C-alpha positions as protocol buffer text, in pm:
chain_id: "A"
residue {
  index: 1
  type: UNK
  ca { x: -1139 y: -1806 z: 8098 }
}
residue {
  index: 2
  type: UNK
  ca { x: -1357 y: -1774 z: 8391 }
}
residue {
  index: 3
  type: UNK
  ca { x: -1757 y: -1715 z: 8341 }
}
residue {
  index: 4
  type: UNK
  ca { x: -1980 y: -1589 z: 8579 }
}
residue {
  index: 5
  type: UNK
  ca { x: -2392 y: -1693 z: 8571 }
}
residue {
  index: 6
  type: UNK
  ca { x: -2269 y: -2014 z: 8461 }
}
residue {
  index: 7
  type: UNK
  ca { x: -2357 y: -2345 z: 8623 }
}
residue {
  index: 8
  type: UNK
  ca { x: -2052 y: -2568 z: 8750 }
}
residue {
  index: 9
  type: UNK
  ca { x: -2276 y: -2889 z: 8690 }
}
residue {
  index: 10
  type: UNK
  ca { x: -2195 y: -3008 z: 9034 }
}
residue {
  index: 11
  type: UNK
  ca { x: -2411 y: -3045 z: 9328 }
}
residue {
  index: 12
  type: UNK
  ca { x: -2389 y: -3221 z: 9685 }
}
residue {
  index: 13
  type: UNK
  ca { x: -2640 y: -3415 z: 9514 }
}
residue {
  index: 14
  type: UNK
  ca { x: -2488 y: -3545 z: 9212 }
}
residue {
  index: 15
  type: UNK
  ca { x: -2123 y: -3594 z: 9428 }
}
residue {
  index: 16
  type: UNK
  ca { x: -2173 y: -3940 z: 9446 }
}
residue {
  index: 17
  type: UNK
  ca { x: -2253 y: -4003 z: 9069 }
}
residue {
  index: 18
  type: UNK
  ca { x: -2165 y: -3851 z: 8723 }
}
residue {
  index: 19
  type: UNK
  ca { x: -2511 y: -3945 z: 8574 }
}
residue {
  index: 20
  type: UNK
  ca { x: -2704 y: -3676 z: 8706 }
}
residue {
  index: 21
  type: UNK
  ca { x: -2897 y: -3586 z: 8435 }
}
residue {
  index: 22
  type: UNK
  ca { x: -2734 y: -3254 z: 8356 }
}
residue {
  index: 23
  type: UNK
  ca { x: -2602 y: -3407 z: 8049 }
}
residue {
  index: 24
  type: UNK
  ca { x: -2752 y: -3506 z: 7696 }
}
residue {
  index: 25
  type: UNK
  ca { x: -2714 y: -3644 z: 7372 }
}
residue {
  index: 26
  type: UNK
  ca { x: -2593 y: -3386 z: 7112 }
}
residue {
  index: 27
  type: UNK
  ca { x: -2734 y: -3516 z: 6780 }
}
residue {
  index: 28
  type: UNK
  ca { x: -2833 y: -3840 z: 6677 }
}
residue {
  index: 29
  type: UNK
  ca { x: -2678 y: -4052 z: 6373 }
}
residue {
  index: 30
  type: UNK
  ca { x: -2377 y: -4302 z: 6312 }
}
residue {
  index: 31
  type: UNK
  ca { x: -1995 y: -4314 z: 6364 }
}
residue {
  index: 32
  type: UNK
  ca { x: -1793 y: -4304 z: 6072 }
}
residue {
  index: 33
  type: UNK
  ca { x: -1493 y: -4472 z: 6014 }
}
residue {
  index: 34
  type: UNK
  ca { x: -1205 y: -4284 z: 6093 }
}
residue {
  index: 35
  type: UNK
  ca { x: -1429 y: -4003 z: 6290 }
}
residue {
  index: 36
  type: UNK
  ca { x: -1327 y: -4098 z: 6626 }
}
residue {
  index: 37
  type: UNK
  ca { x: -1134 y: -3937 z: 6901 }
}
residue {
  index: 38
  type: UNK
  ca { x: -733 y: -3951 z: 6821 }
}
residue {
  index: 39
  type: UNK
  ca { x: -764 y: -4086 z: 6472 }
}
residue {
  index: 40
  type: UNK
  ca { x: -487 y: -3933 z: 6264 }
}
residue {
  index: 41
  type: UNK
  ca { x: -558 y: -3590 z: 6109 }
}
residue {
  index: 42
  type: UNK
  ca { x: -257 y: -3489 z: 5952 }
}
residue {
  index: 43
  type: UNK
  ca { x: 33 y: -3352 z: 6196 }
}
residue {
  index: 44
  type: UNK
  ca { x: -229 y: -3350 z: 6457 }
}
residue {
  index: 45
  type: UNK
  ca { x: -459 y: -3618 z: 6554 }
}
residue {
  index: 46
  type: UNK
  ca { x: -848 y: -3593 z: 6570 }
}
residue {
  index: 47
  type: UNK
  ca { x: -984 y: -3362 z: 6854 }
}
residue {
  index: 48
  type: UNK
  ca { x: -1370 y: -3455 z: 6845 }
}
residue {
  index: 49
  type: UNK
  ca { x: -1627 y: -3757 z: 6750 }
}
residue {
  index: 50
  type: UNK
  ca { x: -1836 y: -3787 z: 6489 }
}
residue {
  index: 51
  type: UNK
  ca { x: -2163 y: -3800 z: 6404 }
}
residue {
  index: 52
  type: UNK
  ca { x: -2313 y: -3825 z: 6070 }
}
residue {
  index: 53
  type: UNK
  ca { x: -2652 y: -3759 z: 5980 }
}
residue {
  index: 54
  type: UNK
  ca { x: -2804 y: -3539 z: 5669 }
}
residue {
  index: 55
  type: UNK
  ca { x: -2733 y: -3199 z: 5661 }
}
residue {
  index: 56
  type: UNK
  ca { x: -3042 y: -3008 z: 5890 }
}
residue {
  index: 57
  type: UNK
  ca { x: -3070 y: -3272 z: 6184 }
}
residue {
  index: 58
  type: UNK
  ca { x: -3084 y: -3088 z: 6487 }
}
residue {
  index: 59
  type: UNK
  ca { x: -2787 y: -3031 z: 6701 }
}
residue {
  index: 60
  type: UNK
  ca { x: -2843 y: -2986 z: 7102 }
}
residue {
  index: 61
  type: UNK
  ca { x: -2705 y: -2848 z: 7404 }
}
residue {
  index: 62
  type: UNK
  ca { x: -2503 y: -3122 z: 7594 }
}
residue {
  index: 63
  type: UNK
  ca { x: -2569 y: -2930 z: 7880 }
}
residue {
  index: 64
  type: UNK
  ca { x: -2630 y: -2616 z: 8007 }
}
residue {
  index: 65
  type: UNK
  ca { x: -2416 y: -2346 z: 7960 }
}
residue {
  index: 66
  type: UNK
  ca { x: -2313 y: -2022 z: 7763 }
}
residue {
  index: 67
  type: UNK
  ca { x: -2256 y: -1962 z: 7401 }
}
residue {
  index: 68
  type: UNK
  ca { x: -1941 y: -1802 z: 7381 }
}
residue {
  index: 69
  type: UNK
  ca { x: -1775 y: -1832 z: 7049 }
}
residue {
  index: 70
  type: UNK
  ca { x: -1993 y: -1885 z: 6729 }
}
residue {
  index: 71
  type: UNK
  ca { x: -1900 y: -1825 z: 6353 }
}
residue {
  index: 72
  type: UNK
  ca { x: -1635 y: -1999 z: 6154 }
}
residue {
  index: 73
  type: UNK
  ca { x: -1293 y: -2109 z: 6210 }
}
residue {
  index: 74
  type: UNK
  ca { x: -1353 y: -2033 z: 6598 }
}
residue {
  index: 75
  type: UNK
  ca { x: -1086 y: -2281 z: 6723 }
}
residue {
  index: 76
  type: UNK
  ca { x: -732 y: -2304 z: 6595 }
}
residue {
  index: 77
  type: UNK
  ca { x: -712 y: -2563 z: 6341 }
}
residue {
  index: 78
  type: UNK
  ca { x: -1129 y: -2629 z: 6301 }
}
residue {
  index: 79
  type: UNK
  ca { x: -1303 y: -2570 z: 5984 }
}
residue {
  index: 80
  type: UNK
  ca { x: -1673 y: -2420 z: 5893 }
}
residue {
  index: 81
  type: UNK
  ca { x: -1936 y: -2259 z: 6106 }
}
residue {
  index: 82
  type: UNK
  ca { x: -1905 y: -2406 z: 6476 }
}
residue {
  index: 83
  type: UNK
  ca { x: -2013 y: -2318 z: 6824 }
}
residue {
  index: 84
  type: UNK
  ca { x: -1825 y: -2284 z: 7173 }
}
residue {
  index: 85
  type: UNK
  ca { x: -2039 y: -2341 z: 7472 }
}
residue {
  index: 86
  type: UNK
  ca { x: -1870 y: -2297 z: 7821 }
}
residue {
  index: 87
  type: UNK
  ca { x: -2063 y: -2515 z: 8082 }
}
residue {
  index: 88
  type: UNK
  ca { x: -1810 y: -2339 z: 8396 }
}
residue {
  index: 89
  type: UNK
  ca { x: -1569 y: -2516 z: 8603 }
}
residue {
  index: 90
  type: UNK
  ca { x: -1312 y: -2534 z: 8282 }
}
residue {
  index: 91
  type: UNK
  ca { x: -1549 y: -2768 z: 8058 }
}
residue {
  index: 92
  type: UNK
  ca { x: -1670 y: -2670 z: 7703 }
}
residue {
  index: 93
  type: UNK
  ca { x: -1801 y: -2849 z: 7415 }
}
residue {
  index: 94
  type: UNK
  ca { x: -1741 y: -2720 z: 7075 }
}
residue {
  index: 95
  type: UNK
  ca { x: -1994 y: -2832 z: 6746 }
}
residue {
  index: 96
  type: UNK
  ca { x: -1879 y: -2812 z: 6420 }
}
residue {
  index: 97
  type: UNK
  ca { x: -1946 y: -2822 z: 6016 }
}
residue {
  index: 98
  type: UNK
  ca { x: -2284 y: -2690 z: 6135 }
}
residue {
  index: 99
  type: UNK
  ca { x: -2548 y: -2544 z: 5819 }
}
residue {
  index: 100
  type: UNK
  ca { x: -2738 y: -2320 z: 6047 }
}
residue {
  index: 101
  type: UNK
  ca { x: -2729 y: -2150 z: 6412 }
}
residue {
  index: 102
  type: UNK
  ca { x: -2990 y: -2210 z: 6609 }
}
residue {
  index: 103
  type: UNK
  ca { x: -2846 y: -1958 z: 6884 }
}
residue {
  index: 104
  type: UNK
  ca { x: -2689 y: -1628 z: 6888 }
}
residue {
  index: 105
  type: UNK
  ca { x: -2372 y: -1514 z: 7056 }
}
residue {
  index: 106
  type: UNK
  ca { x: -2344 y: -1537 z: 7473 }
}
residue {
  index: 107
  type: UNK
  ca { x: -2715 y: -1685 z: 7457 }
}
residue {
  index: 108
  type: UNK
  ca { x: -2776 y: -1893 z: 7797 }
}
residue {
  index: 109
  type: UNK
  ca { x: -2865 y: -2237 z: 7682 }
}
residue {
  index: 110
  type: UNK
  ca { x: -3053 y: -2530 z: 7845 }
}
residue {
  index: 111
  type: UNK
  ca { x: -2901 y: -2871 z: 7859 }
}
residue {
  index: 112
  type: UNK
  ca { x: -3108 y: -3012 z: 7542 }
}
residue {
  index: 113
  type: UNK
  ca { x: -3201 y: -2714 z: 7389 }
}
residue {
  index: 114
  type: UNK
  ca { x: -3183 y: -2687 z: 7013 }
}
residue {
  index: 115
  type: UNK
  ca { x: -2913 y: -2491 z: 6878 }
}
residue {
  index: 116
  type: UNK
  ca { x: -2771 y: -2537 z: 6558 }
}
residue {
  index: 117
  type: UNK
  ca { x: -2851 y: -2773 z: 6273 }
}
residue {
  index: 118
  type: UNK
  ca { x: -2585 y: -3051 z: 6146 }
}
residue {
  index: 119
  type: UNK
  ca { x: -2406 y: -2996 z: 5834 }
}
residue {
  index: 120
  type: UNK
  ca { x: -2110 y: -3010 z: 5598 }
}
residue {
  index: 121
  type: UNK
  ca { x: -1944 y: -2682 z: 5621 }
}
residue {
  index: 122
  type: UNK
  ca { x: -1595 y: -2639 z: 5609 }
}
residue {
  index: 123
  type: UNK
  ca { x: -1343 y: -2948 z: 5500 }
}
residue {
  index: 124
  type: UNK
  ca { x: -1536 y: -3233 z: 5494 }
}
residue {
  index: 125
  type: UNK
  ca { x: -1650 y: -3531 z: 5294 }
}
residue {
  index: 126
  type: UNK
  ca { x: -2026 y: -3475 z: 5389 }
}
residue {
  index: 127
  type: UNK
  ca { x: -2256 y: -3397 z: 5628 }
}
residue {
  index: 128
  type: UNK
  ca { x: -2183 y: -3450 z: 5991 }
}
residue {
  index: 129
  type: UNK
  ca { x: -2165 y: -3295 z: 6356 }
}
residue {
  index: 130
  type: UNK
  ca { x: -1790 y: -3270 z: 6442 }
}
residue {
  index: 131
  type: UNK
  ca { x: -1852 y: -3301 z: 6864 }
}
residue {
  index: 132
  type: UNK
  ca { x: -1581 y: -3208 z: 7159 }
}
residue {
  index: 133
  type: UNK
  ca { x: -1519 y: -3189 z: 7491 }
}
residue {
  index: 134
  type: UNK
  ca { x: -1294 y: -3026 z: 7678 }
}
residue {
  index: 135
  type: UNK
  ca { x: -1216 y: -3033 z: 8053 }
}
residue {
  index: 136
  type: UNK
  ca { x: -938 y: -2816 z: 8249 }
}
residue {
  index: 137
  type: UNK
  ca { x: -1001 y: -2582 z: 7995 }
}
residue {
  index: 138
  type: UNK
  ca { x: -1021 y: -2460 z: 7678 }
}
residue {
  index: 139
  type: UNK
  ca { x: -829 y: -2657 z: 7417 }
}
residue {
  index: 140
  type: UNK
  ca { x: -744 y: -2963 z: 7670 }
}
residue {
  index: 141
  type: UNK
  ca { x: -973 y: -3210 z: 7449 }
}
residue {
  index: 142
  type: UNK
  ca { x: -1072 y: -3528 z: 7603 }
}
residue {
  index: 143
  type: UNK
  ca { x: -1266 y: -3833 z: 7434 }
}
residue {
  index: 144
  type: UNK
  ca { x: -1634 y: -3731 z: 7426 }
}
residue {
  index: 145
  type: UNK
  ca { x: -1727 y: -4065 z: 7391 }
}
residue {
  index: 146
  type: UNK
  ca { x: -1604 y: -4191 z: 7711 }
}
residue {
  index: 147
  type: UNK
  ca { x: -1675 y: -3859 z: 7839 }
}
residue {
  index: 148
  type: UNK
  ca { x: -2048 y: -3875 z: 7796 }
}
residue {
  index: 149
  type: UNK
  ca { x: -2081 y: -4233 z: 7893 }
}
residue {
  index: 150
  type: UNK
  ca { x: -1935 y: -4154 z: 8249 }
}
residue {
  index: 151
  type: UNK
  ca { x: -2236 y: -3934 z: 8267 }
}
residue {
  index: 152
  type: UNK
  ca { x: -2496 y: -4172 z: 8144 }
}
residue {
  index: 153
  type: UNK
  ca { x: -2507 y: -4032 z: 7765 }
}
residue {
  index: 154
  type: UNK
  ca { x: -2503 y: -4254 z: 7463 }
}
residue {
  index: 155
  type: UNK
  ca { x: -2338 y: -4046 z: 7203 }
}
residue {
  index: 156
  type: UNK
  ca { x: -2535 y: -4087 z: 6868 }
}
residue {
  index: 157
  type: UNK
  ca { x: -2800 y: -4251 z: 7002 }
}
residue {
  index: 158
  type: UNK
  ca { x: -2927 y: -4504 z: 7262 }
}
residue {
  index: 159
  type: UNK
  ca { x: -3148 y: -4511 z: 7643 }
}
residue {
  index: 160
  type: UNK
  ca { x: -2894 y: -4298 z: 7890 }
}
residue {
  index: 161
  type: UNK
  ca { x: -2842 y: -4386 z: 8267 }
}
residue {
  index: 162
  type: UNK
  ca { x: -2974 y: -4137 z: 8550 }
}
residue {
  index: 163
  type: UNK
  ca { x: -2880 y: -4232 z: 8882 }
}
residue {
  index: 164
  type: UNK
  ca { x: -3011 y: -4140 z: 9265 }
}
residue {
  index: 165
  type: UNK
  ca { x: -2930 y: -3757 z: 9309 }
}
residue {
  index: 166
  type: UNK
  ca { x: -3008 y: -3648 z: 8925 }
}
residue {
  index: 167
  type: UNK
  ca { x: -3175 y: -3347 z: 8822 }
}
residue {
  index: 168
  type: UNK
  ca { x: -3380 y: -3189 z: 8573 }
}
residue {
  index: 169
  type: UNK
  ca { x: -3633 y: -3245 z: 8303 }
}
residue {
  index: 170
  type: UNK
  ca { x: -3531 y: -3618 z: 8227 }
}
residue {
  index: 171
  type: UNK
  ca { x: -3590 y: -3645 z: 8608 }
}
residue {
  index: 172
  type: UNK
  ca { x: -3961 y: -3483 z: 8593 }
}
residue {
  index: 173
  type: UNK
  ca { x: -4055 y: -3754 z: 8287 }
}
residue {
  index: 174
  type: UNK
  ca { x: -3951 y: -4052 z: 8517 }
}
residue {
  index: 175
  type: UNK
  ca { x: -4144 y: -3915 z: 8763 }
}
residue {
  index: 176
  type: UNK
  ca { x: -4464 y: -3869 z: 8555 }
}
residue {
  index: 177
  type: UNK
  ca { x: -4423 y: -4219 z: 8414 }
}
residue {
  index: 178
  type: UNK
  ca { x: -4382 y: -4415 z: 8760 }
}
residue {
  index: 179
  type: UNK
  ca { x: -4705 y: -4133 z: 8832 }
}
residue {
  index: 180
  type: UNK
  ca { x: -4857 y: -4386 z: 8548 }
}
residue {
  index: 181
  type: UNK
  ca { x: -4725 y: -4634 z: 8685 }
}
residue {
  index: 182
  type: UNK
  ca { x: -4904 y: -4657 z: 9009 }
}
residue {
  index: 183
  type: UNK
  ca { x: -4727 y: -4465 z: 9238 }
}
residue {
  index: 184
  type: UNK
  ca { x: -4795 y: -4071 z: 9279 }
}
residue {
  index: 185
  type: UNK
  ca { x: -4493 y: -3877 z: 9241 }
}
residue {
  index: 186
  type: UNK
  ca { x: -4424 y: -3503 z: 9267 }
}
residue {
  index: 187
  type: UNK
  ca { x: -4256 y: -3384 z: 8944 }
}
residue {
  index: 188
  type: UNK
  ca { x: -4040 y: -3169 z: 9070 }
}
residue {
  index: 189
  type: UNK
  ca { x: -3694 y: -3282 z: 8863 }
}
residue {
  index: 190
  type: UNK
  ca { x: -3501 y: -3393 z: 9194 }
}
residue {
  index: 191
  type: UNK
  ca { x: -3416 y: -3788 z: 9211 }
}
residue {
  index: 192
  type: UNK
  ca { x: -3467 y: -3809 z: 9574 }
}
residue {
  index: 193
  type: UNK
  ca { x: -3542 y: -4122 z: 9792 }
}
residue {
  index: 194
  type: UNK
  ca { x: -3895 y: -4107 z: 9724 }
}
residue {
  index: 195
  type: UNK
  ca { x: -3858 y: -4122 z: 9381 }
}
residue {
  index: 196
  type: UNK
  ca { x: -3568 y: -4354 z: 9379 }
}
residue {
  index: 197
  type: UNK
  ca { x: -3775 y: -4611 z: 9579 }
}
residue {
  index: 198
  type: UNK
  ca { x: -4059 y: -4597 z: 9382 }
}
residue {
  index: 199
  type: UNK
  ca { x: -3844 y: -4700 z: 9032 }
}
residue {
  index: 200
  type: UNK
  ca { x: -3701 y: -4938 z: 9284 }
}
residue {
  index: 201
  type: UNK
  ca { x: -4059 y: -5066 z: 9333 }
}
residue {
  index: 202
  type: UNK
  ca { x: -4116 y: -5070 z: 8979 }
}
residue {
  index: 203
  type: UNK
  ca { x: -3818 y: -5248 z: 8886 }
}
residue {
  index: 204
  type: UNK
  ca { x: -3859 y: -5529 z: 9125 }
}
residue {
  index: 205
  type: UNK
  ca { x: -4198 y: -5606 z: 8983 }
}
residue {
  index: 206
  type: UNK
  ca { x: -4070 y: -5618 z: 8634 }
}
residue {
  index: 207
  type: UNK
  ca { x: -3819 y: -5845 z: 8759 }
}
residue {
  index: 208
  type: UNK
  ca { x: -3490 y: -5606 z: 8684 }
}
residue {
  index: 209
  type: UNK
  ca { x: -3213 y: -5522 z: 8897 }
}
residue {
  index: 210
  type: UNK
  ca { x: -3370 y: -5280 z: 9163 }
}
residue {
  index: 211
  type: UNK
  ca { x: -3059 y: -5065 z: 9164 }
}
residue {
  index: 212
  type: UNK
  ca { x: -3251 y: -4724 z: 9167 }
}
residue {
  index: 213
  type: UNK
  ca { x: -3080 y: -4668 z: 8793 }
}
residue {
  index: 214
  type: UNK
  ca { x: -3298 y: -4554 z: 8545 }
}
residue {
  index: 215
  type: UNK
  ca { x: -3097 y: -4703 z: 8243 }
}
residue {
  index: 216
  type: UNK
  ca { x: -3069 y: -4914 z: 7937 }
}
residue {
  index: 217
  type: UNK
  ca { x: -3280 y: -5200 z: 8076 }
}
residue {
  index: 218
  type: UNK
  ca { x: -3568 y: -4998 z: 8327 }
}
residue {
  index: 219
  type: UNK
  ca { x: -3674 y: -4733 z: 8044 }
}
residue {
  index: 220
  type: UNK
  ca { x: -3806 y: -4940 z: 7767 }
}
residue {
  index: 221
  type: UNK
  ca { x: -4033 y: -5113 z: 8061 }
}
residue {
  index: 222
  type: UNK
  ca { x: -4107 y: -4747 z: 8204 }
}
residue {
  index: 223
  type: UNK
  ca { x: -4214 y: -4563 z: 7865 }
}
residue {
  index: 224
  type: UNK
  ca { x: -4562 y: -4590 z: 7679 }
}
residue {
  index: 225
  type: UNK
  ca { x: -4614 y: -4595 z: 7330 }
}
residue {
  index: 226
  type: UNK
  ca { x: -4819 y: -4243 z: 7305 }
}
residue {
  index: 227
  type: UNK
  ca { x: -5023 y: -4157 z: 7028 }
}
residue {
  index: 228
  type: UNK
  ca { x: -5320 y: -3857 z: 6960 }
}
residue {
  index: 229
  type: UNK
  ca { x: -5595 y: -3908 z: 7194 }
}
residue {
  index: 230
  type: UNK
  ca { x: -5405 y: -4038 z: 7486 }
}
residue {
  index: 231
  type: UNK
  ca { x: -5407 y: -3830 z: 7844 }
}
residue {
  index: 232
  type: UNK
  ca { x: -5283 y: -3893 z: 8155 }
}
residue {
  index: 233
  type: UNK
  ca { x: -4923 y: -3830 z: 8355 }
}
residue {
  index: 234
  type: UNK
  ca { x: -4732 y: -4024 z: 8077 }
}
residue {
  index: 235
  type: UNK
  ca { x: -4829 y: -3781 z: 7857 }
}
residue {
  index: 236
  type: UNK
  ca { x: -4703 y: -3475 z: 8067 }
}
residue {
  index: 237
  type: UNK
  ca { x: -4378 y: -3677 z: 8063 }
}
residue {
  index: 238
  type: UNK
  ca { x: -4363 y: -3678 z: 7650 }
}
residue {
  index: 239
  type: UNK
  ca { x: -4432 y: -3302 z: 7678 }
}
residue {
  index: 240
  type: UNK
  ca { x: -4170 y: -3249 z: 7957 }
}
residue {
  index: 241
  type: UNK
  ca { x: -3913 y: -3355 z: 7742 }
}
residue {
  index: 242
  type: UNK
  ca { x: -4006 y: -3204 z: 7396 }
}
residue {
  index: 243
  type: UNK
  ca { x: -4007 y: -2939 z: 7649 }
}
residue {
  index: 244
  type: UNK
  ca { x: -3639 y: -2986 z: 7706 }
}
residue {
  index: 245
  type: UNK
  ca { x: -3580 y: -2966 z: 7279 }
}
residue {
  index: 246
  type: UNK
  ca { x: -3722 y: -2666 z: 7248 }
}
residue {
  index: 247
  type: UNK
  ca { x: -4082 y: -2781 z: 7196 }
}
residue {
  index: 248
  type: UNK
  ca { x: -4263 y: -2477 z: 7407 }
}
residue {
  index: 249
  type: UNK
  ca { x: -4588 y: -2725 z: 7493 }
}
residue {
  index: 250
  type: UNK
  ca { x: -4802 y: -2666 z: 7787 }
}
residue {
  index: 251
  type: UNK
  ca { x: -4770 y: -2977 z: 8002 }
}
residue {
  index: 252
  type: UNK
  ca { x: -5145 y: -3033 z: 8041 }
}
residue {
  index: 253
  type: UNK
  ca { x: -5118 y: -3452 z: 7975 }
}
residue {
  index: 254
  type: UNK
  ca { x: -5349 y: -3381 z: 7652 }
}
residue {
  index: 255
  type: UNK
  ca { x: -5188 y: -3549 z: 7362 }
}
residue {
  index: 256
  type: UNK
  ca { x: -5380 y: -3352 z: 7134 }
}
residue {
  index: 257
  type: UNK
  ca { x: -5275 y: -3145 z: 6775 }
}
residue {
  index: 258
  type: UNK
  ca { x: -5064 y: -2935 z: 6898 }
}
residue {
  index: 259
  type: UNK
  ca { x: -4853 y: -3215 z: 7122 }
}
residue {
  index: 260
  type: UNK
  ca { x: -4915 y: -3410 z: 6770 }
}
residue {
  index: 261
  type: UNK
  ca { x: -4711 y: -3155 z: 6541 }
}
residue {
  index: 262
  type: UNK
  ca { x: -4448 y: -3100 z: 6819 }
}
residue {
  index: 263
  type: UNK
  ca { x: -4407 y: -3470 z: 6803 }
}
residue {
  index: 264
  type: UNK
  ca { x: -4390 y: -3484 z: 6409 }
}
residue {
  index: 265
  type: UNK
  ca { x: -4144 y: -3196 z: 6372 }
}
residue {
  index: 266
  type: UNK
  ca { x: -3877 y: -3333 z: 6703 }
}
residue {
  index: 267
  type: UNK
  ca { x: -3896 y: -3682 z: 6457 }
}
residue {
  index: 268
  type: UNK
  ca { x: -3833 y: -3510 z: 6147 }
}
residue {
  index: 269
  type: UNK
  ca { x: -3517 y: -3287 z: 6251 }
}
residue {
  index: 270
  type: UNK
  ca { x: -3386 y: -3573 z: 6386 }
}
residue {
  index: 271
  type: UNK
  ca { x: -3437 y: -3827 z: 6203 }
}
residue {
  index: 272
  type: UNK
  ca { x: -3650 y: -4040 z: 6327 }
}
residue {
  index: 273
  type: UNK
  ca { x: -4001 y: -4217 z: 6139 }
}
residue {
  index: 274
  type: UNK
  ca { x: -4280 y: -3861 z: 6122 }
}
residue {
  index: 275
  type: UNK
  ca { x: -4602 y: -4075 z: 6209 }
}
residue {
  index: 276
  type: UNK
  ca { x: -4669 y: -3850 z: 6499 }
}
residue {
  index: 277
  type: UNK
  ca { x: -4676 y: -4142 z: 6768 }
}
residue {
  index: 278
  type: UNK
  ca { x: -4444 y: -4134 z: 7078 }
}
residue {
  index: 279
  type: UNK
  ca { x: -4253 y: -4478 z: 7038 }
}
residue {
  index: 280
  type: UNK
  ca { x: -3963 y: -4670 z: 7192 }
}
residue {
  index: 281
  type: UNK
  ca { x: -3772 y: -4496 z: 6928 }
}
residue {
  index: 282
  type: UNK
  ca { x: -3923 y: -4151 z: 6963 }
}
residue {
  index: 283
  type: UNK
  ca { x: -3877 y: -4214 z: 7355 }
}
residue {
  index: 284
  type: UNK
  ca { x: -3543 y: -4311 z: 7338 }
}
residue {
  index: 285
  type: UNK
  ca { x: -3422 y: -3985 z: 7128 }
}
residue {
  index: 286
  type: UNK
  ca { x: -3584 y: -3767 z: 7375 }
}
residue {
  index: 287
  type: UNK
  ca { x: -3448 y: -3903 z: 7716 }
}
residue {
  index: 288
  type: UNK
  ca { x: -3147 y: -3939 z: 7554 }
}
C-alpha cells in the first residue's frame, strides 16, 4: 500500500545510525511468559510482543505515522479492538487487545503521542498491549523487540540510545539539560556537532565513555530530579517531552500547577508512583 504525507523515517542525517530518535517506547509494563515473538500460537506462531500492564495504561505512537486501520479484528487472524499505523517506506506497527482509542481513523500521529489505552479485548488471559512490527510491508512481521533495540528503544521500559544525527523532541530535552548543564545549547531537536560535543564534554567530566551516545549510562547523570517550584532549562526539557505524550504544556521552564498535574496524570496512565515529582523513573518513561 503506498501512503502519501507520510514520513519515510530516513534522513541523510540519521544514514549512519538507526537511533535517531524517531522511534519510542509503546507502553510500559512486563513480558509475559510465552508473549514473545514466534512463540507457538496454534497452527501459526506468535506475530507480536507483549506487554502487560492493567487495563487503561496508555499506549503510544512508536513513531510517526498514519492511522490507517482501527476497530476490531483488523488483521487476519488478530483478536479485539486494535490499531494499524503506517510509518511509509513499507513499515507499520499494529496494537492490539486495546480498551479505548485514543485516535480516530487516518489521524496523523506524532512519534509518542497517546493513542489508545491497553487492555484485554478480544482472546486473552488479561490485560495487555499485543505490539508488532512489520517491515517490507504489511503482514511481513519481524521481532519488535530486536526491532526497537536497533533503534535505541527499550520495549517495556528502560533509558533508550540517541546517537549523533537524531531528531526530534527527545533531542530538544538533551539539549535543555546540557543548557543546565553548563553549556548553552539551541533547542532546536537536531543532534548536530555542537550538540554532540557538548554531551561529549559532559560525559568526559562524569568520567563515561565520551562516545557522543546519549544512552543507558549518560541519561541518569544528565536528568534532574524536578519537583513544583523548580525553573530553569531542565524544566523546559520535562515539558518538552510531556509535550511529546500529549501533555499540551507551554514550555516556559516554570514547574508550576499546571506542569504539576501534567506530571501526575503521564505517572498515573502509565503506571508509574503519582507524587507529582519528575524522577529517574518518571524521566526514564518519558525519554523512553
Amino acid at each position: 500500500m503506498a501512503l502519501t504525507g507520510v514520513p519515510a523515517l530516513t534522513s541523510s542525517a540519521s544514514a549512519a545510525t538507526l537511533k535517531d530518535g524517531r522511534w519510542c517506547n509503546p507502553a510500559r509494563g512486563h513480558f509475559p511468559a510465552g508473549g514473545y515473538y514466534g512463540a507457538p500460537r496454534g497452527p501459526y506462531p506468535h506475530a507480536g510482543q507483549d506487554v502487560t500492564n492493567s487495563t487503561g495504561t496508555a499506549v503510544h505512537a512508536a513513531a510517526a505515522g498514519t492511522v490507517i486501520r482501527r476497530g476490531t479484528g483488523v488483521l487476519p487472524g488478530r483478536t479485539g479492538n486494535g490499531l494499524v499505523i503506517s510509518h511509509g517506506g513499507g513499515r507499520y506497527t499494529y496494537y492490539g487487545h486495546l480498551s479505548a482509542f485514543r485516535v480516530s481513523l487516518n489521524a496523523k500521529v506524532a512519534a509518542g503521542q497517546r493513542i489508545a489505552d491497553m487492555g484485554a479485548t478480544g482472546n486473552v488471559t488479561g490485560p495487555h498491549l499485543h505490539f508488532e512490527t512489520h517491515s517490507g510491508g504489511l503482514g511481513v512481521t519481524v521481532n519488535p523487540v530486536s526491532y526497537l533495540a536497533a533503534r535505541g528503544v527499550d520495549l517495556g521500559g528502560g533509558w533508550p540510545a540517541i546517537s549523533p544525527g537524531a531528531v526530534g523532541a527527545t533531542v530538544k530535552a538533551v539539549q535543555y539539560l546540557i543548557t543546565r548543564r553548563g553549556t548553552a545549547l539551541v533547542a532546536d531537536g537536531n543532534y548536530g556537532s555542537v550538540s554532540v560535543d557538548a554531551v561529549k564534554k559532559f560525559q568526559s567530566s562524569r568520567g563515561l565513555v565520551a562516545d557522543g551516545q546519549v544512552g543507558p549510562k549518560t541519561w541518569p547523570s544528565l536528568v534532574y530530579s524536578l519537583q513544583r517550584g523548580s525553573s530553569g532549562a531542565h524544566v523546559r526539557g520535562l515539558q518538552t517531552v510531556l509535550n511529546k505524550h500529549s501533555a499540551g504544556l507551554a514550555v516556559d521552564g516554570d514547574f508550576g500547577a499546571v506542569t504539576s498535574t501534567a506530571v501526575r496524570a503521564y505517572q498515573s496512565v502509565n503506571r508509574l508512583v503519582v507524587d507529582g515529582k519528575a524522577g529517574p523513573k518518571t524521566w526514564e518513561a518519558l525519554v523512553g
